[in-house]
């Protein structure tokens, strides 16, 4: 059974710091992996999606990498800002033939001004 | 933002009553999903739909049913609400081609 883990559960950093959020999954047979942001009381906003054949995706100050063989993905946030404070979740889509996504429990990030 | 709305946004109900939550999309996406989000469990898939009248169960489907009679609407019904179904419910859509999931604003349900 696929399990997705995000460690740490919470993280506080000073403004301007570069940081890395981690996502681990137990079964490397994934179709894709997606990173989301969730603000308190809100829905999830898609940040980046990496297909299983890709190694990384970039959007602005965000860079997500994928290493299927080791069961890991990282979300790199450059020059963090207080507006980046939110919970970040990763989700893996199981291999084709199913449309199910398995979510991690998220990392709650606080960027201090 | 993807055009996804959920109704109601907040609901308080009593144990044993049926409850229906609605998800409406204006994106004409083929795939629609219902999740629940609970502290310590993250998001868990309840049911999903891969077309009109085509639905399948997720990992926590007991006590829930769904219907999709039109592309734009996906209904989630709690047949007889229980306190364990107190949660935040999210609807999501994807077009399949790019696989990106887009989420609605959520419905907070409290079962007393």
GROMACS .gro file of C-alpha atoms in nm:
model
  225
    1UNK     CA    1   0.000   0.000   0.000
    2UNK     CA    2   0.140   0.336  -0.102
    3UNK     CA    3   0.220   0.567   0.189
    4UNK     CA    4   0.329   0.929   0.159
    5UNK     CA    5   0.521   1.099   0.440
    6UNK     CA    6   0.620   1.460   0.487
    7UNK     CA    7   0.879   1.551   0.746
    8UNK     CA    8   0.896   1.783   0.931
    9UNK     CA    9   0.533   1.846   1.017
   10UNK     CA   10   0.612   2.210   1.093
   11UNK     CA   11   0.897   2.446   1.011
   12UNK     CA   12   0.979   2.808   1.102
   13UNK     CA   13   1.243   3.002   0.912
   14UNK     CA   14   1.353   3.367   0.894
   15UNK     CA   15   1.260   3.566   0.587
   16UNK     CA   16   1.506   3.536   0.300
   17UNK     CA   17   1.619   3.184   0.378
   18UNK     CA   18   1.625   2.914   0.111
   19UNK     CA   19   1.445   2.603   0.230
   20UNK     CA   20   1.366   2.247   0.130
   21UNK     CA   21   1.050   2.054   0.204
   22UNK     CA   22   1.056   1.677   0.181
   23UNK     CA   23   0.809   1.419   0.056
   24UNK     CA   24   0.872   1.044   0.072
   25UNK     CA   25   0.668   0.763  -0.081
   26UNK     CA   26   0.698   0.390  -0.030
   27UNK     CA   27   0.617   0.259  -0.379
   28UNK     CA   28   0.821   0.397  -0.667
   29UNK     CA   29   0.560   0.292  -0.925
   30UNK     CA   30   0.393   0.632  -0.945
   31UNK     CA   31   0.241   0.812  -1.241
   32UNK     CA   32   0.314   1.164  -1.121
   33UNK     CA   33   0.366   1.374  -0.809
   34UNK     CA   34   0.205   1.707  -0.733
   35UNK     CA   35   0.287   1.977  -0.479
   36UNK     CA   36   0.011   2.192  -0.333
   37UNK     CA   37  -0.016   2.491  -0.105
   38UNK     CA   38  -0.301   2.530   0.145
   39UNK     CA   39  -0.372   2.850   0.333
   40UNK     CA   40  -0.571   2.828   0.659
   41UNK     CA   41  -0.940   2.766   0.595
   42UNK     CA   42  -0.889   2.745   0.220
   43UNK     CA   43  -0.871   2.484  -0.050
   44UNK     CA   44  -0.553   2.352  -0.207
   45UNK     CA   45  -0.368   2.538  -0.479
   46UNK     CA   46  -0.155   2.340  -0.723
   47UNK     CA   47   0.207   2.455  -0.734
   48UNK     CA   48   0.396   2.205  -0.946
   49UNK     CA   49   0.332   1.871  -1.108
   50UNK     CA   50   0.612   1.631  -1.203
   51UNK     CA   51   0.547   1.340  -1.436
   52UNK     CA   52   0.720   1.012  -1.353
   53UNK     CA   53   0.954   1.057  -1.651
   54UNK     CA   54   1.069   1.400  -1.532
   55UNK     CA   55   1.334   1.489  -1.275
   56UNK     CA   56   1.226   1.841  -1.187
   57UNK     CA   57   0.989   2.129  -1.249
   58UNK     CA   58   1.035   2.499  -1.181
   59UNK     CA   59   0.795   2.786  -1.131
   60UNK     CA   60   0.934   3.118  -1.018
   61UNK     CA   61   1.105   3.073  -0.681
   62UNK     CA   62   0.985   2.713  -0.655
   63UNK     CA   63   1.167   2.406  -0.778
   64UNK     CA   64   1.043   2.052  -0.729
   65UNK     CA   65   1.256   1.744  -0.790
   66UNK     CA   66   1.164   1.380  -0.815
   67UNK     CA   67   1.379   1.072  -0.751
   68UNK     CA   68   1.156   0.771  -0.805
   69UNK     CA   69   1.424   0.516  -0.726
   70UNK     CA   70   1.470   0.653  -0.376
   71UNK     CA   71   1.102   0.738  -0.328
   72UNK     CA   72   1.165   1.107  -0.266
   73UNK     CA   73   1.060   1.447  -0.385
   74UNK     CA   74   1.176   1.784  -0.260
   75UNK     CA   75   1.023   2.129  -0.293
   76UNK     CA   76   1.285   2.402  -0.289
   77UNK     CA   77   1.171   2.755  -0.205
   78UNK     CA   78   1.423   3.027  -0.275
   79UNK     CA   79   1.442   3.353  -0.083
   80UNK     CA   80   1.142   3.276   0.137
   81UNK     CA   81   0.889   3.549   0.216
   82UNK     CA   82   0.622   3.582   0.488
   83UNK     CA   83   0.362   3.531   0.213
   84UNK     CA   84   0.499   3.180   0.165
   85UNK     CA   85   0.362   3.084   0.506
   86UNK     CA   86   0.115   2.802   0.449
   87UNK     CA   87   0.086   2.426   0.463
   88UNK     CA   88   0.253   2.245   0.175
   89UNK     CA   89   0.124   1.904   0.070
   90UNK     CA   90   0.251   1.652  -0.179
   91UNK     CA   91   0.038   1.391  -0.352
   92UNK     CA   92   0.129   1.094  -0.570
   93UNK     CA   93  -0.090   0.955  -0.840
   94UNK     CA   94  -0.079   0.582  -0.863
   95UNK     CA   95   0.008   0.420  -1.191
   96UNK     CA   96  -0.223   0.445  -1.490
   97UNK     CA   97  -0.546   0.252  -1.468
   98UNK     CA   98  -0.651   0.436  -1.157
   99UNK     CA   99  -0.728   0.796  -1.085
  100UNK     CA  100  -0.645   0.787  -0.718
  101UNK     CA  101  -0.410   1.025  -0.547
  102UNK     CA  102  -0.245   0.960  -0.211
  103UNK     CA  103  -0.169   1.270  -0.006
  104UNK     CA  104   0.092   1.336   0.258
  105UNK     CA  105  -0.016   1.510   0.579
  106UNK     CA  106   0.174   1.824   0.491
  107UNK     CA  107   0.444   2.054   0.627
  108UNK     CA  108   0.323   2.371   0.798
  109UNK     CA  109   0.566   2.648   0.706
  110UNK     CA  110   0.599   2.980   0.885
  111UNK     CA  111   0.830   3.244   0.742
  112UNK     CA  112   0.917   3.506   1.002
  113UNK     CA  113   0.953   3.870   0.900
  114UNK     CA  114  -0.846   2.991  -1.064
  115UNK     CA  115  -1.041   2.691  -1.188
  116UNK     CA  116  -1.416   2.744  -1.171
  117UNK     CA  117  -1.515   2.515  -0.886
  118UNK     CA  118  -1.779   2.594  -0.628
  119UNK     CA  119  -1.902   2.390  -0.336
  120UNK     CA  120  -2.230   2.425  -0.152
  121UNK     CA  121  -2.306   2.465   0.123
  122UNK     CA  122  -1.983   2.608   0.259
  123UNK     CA  123  -2.081   2.535   0.618
  124UNK     CA  124  -2.336   2.295   0.759
  125UNK     CA  125  -2.440   2.174   1.100
  126UNK     CA  126  -2.660   1.867   1.115
  127UNK     CA  127  -2.771   1.600   1.356
  128UNK     CA  128  -2.670   1.237   1.374
  129UNK     CA  129  -2.886   1.015   1.157
  130UNK     CA  130  -2.994   1.278   0.905
  131UNK     CA  131  -2.903   1.257   0.536
  132UNK     CA  132  -2.678   1.530   0.399
  133UNK     CA  133  -2.594   1.618   0.039
  134UNK     CA  134  -2.297   1.827  -0.062
  135UNK     CA  135  -2.269   1.971  -0.411
  136UNK     CA  136  -1.967   2.037  -0.627
  137UNK     CA  137  -2.014   2.243  -0.941
  138UNK     CA  138  -1.749   2.308  -1.208
  139UNK     CA  139  -1.745   2.533  -1.512
  140UNK     CA  140  -1.427   2.384  -1.665
  141UNK     CA  141  -1.587   2.087  -1.843
  142UNK     CA  142  -1.327   1.858  -1.683
  143UNK     CA  143  -1.390   1.487  -1.705
  144UNK     CA  144  -1.265   1.381  -1.362
  145UNK     CA  145  -1.410   1.487  -1.029
  146UNK     CA  146  -1.315   1.383  -0.677
  147UNK     CA  147  -1.445   1.409  -0.323
  148UNK     CA  148  -1.195   1.417  -0.035
  149UNK     CA  149  -1.221   1.465   0.336
  150UNK     CA  150  -0.952   1.637   0.539
  151UNK     CA  151  -0.900   1.556   0.904
  152UNK     CA  152  -0.617   1.646   1.142
  153UNK     CA  153  -0.351   1.377   1.141
  154UNK     CA  154  -0.494   1.203   0.836
  155UNK     CA  155  -0.439   1.453   0.559
  156UNK     CA  156  -0.669   1.429   0.260
  157UNK     CA  157  -0.837   1.099   0.194
  158UNK     CA  158  -1.028   1.010  -0.119
  159UNK     CA  159  -1.395   0.923  -0.068
  160UNK     CA  160  -1.522   0.873  -0.423
  161UNK     CA  161  -1.428   0.986  -0.767
  162UNK     CA  162  -1.589   1.011  -1.109
  163UNK     CA  163  -1.432   0.956  -1.449
  164UNK     CA  164  -1.736   1.060  -1.650
  165UNK     CA  165  -2.109   1.113  -1.634
  166UNK     CA  166  -2.262   0.824  -1.440
  167UNK     CA  167  -1.915   0.667  -1.399
  168UNK     CA  168  -1.797   0.661  -1.039
  169UNK     CA  169  -1.572   0.452  -0.819
  170UNK     CA  170  -1.485   0.420  -0.452
  171UNK     CA  171  -1.189   0.571  -0.277
  172UNK     CA  172  -1.025   0.461   0.045
  173UNK     CA  173  -1.292   0.590   0.287
  174UNK     CA  174  -1.619   0.535   0.100
  175UNK     CA  175  -1.824   0.363   0.373
  176UNK     CA  176  -2.131   0.570   0.463
  177UNK     CA  177  -2.104   0.787   0.151
  178UNK     CA  178  -2.260   0.771  -0.194
  179UNK     CA  179  -2.213   0.988  -0.500
  180UNK     CA  180  -2.393   1.075  -0.819
  181UNK     CA  181  -2.297   1.251  -1.137
  182UNK     CA  182  -2.579   1.306  -1.384
  183UNK     CA  183  -2.412   1.602  -1.559
  184UNK     CA  184  -2.050   1.681  -1.636
  185UNK     CA  185  -2.057   1.990  -1.419
  186UNK     CA  186  -2.211   1.849  -1.100
  187UNK     CA  187  -2.084   1.587  -0.856
  188UNK     CA  188  -2.296   1.521  -0.547
  189UNK     CA  189  -2.178   1.359  -0.226
  190UNK     CA  190  -2.444   1.215   0.004
  191UNK     CA  191  -2.400   1.106   0.362
  192UNK     CA  192  -2.681   0.857   0.388
  193UNK     CA  193  -2.714   0.879   0.767
  194UNK     CA  194  -2.467   1.125   0.913
  195UNK     CA  195  -2.250   1.020   1.209
  196UNK     CA  196  -2.021   1.225   1.432
  197UNK     CA  197  -1.719   1.055   1.270
  198UNK     CA  198  -1.816   1.227   0.946
  199UNK     CA  199  -1.751   1.570   1.095
  200UNK     CA  200  -1.481   1.698   0.865
  201UNK     CA  201  -1.387   1.940   0.592
  202UNK     CA  202  -1.491   1.810   0.252
  203UNK     CA  203  -1.311   1.913  -0.064
  204UNK     CA  204  -1.408   1.863  -0.423
  205UNK     CA  205  -1.140   1.848  -0.692
  206UNK     CA  206  -1.136   1.826  -1.069
  207UNK     CA  207  -0.882   1.733  -1.333
  208UNK     CA  208  -0.891   1.720  -1.709
  209UNK     CA  209  -0.688   1.402  -1.731
  210UNK     CA  210  -0.464   1.542  -2.002
  211UNK     CA  211  -0.238   1.742  -1.774
  212UNK     CA  212  -0.346   1.555  -1.462
  213UNK     CA  213  -0.325   1.867  -1.244
  214UNK     CA  214  -0.591   1.863  -0.974
  215UNK     CA  215  -0.780   2.182  -0.891
  216UNK     CA  216  -0.961   2.213  -0.562
  217UNK     CA  217  -1.277   2.383  -0.448
  218UNK     CA  218  -1.296   2.601  -0.134
  219UNK     CA  219  -1.426   2.321   0.088
  220UNK     CA  220  -1.736   2.252   0.299
  221UNK     CA  221  -1.712   2.241   0.678
  222UNK     CA  222  -1.955   1.983   0.812
  223UNK     CA  223  -2.034   1.939   1.180
  224UNK     CA  224  -2.245   1.640   1.283
  225UNK     CA  225  -2.385   1.672   1.635
   0.00000   0.00000   0.00000
